[in-house]
Coordinates of N, CA and C in Angstrom, one line a residue:
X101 N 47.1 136.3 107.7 CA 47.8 135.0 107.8 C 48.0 134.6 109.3
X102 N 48.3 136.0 110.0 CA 48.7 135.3 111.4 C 47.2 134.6 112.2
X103 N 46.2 134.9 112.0 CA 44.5 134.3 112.4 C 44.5 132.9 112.3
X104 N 45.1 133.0 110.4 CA 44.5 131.9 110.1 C 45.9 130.5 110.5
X105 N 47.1 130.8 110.7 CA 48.1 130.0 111.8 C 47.7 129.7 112.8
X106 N 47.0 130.7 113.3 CA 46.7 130.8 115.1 C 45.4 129.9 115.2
X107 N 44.8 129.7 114.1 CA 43.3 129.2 115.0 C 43.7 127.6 114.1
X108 N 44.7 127.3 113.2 CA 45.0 126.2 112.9 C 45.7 124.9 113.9
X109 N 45.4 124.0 113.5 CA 45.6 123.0 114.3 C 47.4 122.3 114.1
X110 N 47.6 122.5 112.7 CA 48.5 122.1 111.9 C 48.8 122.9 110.6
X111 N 50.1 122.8 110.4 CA 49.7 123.5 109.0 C 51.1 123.0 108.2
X112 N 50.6 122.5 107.0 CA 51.7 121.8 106.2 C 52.6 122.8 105.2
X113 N 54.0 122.5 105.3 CA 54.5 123.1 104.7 C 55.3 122.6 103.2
X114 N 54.7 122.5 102.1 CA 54.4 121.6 101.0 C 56.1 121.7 100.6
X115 N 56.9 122.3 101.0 CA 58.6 122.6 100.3 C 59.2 121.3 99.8
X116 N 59.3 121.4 98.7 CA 61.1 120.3 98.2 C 61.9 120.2 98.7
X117 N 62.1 121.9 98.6 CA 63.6 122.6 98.7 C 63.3 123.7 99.4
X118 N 64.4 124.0 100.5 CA 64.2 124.6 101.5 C 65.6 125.5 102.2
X119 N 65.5 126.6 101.6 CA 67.1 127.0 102.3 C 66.8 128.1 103.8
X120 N 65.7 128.4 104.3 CA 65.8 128.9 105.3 C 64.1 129.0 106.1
X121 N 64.1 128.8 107.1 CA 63.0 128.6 107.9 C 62.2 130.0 108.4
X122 N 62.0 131.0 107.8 CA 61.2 131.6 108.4 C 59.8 131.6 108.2
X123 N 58.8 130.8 107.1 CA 57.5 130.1 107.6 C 57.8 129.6 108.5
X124 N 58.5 128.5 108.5 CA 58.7 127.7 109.9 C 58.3 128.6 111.0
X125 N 58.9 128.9 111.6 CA 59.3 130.2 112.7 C 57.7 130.7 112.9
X126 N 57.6 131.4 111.6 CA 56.3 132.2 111.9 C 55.2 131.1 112.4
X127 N 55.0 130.0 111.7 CA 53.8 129.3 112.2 C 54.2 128.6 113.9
X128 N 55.5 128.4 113.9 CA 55.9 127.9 115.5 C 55.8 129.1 116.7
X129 N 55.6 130.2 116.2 CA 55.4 131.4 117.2 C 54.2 131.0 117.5
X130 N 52.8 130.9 116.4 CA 51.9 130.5 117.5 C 51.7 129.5 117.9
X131 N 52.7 128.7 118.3 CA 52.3 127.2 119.2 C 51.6 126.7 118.2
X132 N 51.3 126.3 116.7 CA 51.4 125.9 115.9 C 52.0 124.7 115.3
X133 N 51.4 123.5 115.4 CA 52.1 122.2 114.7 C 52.5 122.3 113.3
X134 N 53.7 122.0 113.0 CA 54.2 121.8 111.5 C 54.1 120.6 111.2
X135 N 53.9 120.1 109.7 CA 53.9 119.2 109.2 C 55.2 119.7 107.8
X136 N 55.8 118.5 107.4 CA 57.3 119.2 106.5 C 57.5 117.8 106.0
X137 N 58.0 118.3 104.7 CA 59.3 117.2 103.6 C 60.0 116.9 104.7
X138 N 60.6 115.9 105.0 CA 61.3 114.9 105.6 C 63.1 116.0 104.7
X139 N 63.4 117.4 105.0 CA 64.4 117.6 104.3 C 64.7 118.3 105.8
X140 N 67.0 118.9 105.5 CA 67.6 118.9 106.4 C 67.2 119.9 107.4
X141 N 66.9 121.2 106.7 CA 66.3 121.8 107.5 C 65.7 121.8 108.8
X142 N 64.6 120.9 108.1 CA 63.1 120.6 109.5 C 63.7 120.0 109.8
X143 N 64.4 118.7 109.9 CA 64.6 117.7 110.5 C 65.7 118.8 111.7
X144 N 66.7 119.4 111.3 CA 67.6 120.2 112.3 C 66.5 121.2 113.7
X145 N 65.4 121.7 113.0 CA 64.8 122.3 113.6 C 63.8 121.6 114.4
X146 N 63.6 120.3 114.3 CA 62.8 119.3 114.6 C 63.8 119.3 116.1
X147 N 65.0 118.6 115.6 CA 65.9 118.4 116.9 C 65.9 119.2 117.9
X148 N 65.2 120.4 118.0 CA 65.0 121.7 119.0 C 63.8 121.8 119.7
X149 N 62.9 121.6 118.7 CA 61.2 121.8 119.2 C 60.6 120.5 119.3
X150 N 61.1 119.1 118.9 CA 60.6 118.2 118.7 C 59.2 117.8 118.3
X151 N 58.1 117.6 118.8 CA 56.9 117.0 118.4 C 56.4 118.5 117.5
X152 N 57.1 119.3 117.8 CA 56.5 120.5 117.2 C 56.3 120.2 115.2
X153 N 57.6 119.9 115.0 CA 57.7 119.4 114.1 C 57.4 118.2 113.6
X154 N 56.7 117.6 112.2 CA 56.6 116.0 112.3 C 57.2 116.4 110.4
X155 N 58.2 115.1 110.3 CA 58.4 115.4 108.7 C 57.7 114.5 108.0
X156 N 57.4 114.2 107.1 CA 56.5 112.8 106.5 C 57.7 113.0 104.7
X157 N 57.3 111.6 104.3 CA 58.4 111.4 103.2 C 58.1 112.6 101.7
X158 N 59.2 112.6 101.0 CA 59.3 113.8 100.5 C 58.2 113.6 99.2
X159 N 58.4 112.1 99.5 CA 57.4 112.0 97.8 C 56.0 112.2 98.4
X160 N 55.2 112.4 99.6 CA 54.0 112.4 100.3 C 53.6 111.0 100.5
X161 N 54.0 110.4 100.4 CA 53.4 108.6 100.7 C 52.7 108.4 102.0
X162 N 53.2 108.9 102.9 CA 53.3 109.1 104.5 C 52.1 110.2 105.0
X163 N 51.9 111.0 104.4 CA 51.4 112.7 104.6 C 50.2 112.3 105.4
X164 N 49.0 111.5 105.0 CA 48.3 111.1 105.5 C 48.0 110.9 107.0
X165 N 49.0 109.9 107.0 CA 49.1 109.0 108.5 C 49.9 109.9 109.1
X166 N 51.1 110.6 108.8 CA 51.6 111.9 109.7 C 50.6 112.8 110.0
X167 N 49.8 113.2 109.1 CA 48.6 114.1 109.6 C 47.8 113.7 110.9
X168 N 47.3 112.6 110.8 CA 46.8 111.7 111.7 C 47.0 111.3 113.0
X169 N 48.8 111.3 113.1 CA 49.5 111.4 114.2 C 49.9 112.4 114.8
X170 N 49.7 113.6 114.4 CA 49.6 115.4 114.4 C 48.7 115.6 115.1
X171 N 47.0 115.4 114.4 CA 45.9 115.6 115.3 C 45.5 115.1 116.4
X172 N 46.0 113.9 116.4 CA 46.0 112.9 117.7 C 47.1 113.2 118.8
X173 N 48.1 113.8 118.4 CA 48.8 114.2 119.8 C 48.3 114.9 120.7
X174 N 48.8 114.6 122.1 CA 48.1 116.2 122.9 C 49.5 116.3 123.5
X175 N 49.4 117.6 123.1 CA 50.8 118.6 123.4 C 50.9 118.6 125.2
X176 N 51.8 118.5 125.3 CA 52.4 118.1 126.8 C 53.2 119.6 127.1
X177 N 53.1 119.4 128.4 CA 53.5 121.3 128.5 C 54.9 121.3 128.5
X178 N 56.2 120.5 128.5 CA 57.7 119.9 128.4 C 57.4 120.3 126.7
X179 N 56.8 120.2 126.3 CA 56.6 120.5 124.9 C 56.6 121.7 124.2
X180 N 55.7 122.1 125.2 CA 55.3 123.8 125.2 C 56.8 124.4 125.8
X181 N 56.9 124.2 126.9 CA 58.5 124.8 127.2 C 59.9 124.7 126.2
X182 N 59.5 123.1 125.7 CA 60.6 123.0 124.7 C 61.0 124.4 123.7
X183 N 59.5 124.3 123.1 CA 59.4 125.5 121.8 C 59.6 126.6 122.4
X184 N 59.2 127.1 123.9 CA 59.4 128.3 124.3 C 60.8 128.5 123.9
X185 N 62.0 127.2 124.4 CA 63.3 128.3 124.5 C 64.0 128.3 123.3
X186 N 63.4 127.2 122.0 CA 63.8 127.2 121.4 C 63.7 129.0 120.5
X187 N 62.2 129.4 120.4 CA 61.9 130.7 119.7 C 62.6 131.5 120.6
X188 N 62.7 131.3 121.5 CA 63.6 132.6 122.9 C 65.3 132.8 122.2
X189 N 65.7 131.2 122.3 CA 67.4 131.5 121.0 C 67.2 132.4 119.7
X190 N 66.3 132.8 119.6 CA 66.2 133.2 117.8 C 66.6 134.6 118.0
X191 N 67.4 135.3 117.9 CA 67.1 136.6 117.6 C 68.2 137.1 116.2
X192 N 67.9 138.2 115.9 CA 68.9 138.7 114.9 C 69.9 138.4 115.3
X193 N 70.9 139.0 116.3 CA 72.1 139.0 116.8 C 72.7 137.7 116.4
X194 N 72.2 136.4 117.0 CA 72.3 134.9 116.4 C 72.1 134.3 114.7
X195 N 71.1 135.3 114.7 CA 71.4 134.7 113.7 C 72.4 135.5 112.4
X196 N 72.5 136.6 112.4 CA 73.9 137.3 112.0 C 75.2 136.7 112.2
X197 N 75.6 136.2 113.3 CA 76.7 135.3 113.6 C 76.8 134.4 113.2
X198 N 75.4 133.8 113.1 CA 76.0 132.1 112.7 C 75.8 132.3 110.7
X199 N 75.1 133.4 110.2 CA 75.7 134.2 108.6 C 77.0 134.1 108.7
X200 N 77.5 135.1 109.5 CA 78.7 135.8 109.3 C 79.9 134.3 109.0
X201 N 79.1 133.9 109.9 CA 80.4 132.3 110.6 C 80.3 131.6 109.2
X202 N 78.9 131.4 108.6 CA 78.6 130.3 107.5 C 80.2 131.0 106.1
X203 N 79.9 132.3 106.2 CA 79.9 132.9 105.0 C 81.7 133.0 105.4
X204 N 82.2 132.8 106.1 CA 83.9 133.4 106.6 C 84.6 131.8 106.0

C-alpha cells in the first residue's frame, strides 16, 4: 500500500462517514494529495495542510472537476512546509490528550 500512495498523484478517499483520520495521515506522510467527502473531518484537517487536502461534494457532483483541480496544481514548497509541521504535531502523546480531554 505504501508504493502504491507514494508513486500516486492523488488518491481519493470515497468516505460518507468518517470518525477518525488515519488513512488520511497515512496517504499525507507521503506528500500525497487527498481528494475527500466535503465532511467535518477533512475539512478540519484541510484547515492545517491546506491544498493538501481538496473536498468535493458528498453526493460526487463535483469529483470530476476537483480531480482536475488536484492534477493541475503545482505544489509550492510553503505547501510542502505547511504539511511538514502539520504531520510533525501528530504524535501519540497529542493525541491521547486531546482522547483523554474529548472523553472527560
Amino acid at each position: 500500500m505504501d508504493v502504491i500512495i507514494a508513486d500516486s498523484a492523488a488518491v481519493v478517499l470515497p468516505y460518507t462517514v468518517c470518525w477518525n483520520s488515519g488513512m488520511a495521515v497515512k496517504v499525507l506522510e507521503h506528500g500525497t494529495a487527498l481528494l475527500c467527502a466535503d465532511l467535518p473531518l477533512f475539512r478540519e484537517i484541510g484547515e492545517h495542510v491546506g491544498p493538501w487536502i481538496t473536498c468535493y461534494l458528498t453526493d460526487g457532483s463535483d469529483l470530476s472537476r476537483q480531480v482536475d483541480r488536484v492534477m493541475n496544481y503545482p505544489a509550492l514548497m510553503e505547501d510542502a512546509e505547511r504539511l511538514s509541521r502539520f504531520l510533525d504535531g501528530l504524535s501519540r502523546d497529542s493525541f491521547a490528550a486531546e482522547f483523554e480531554g474529548a472523553l472527560a
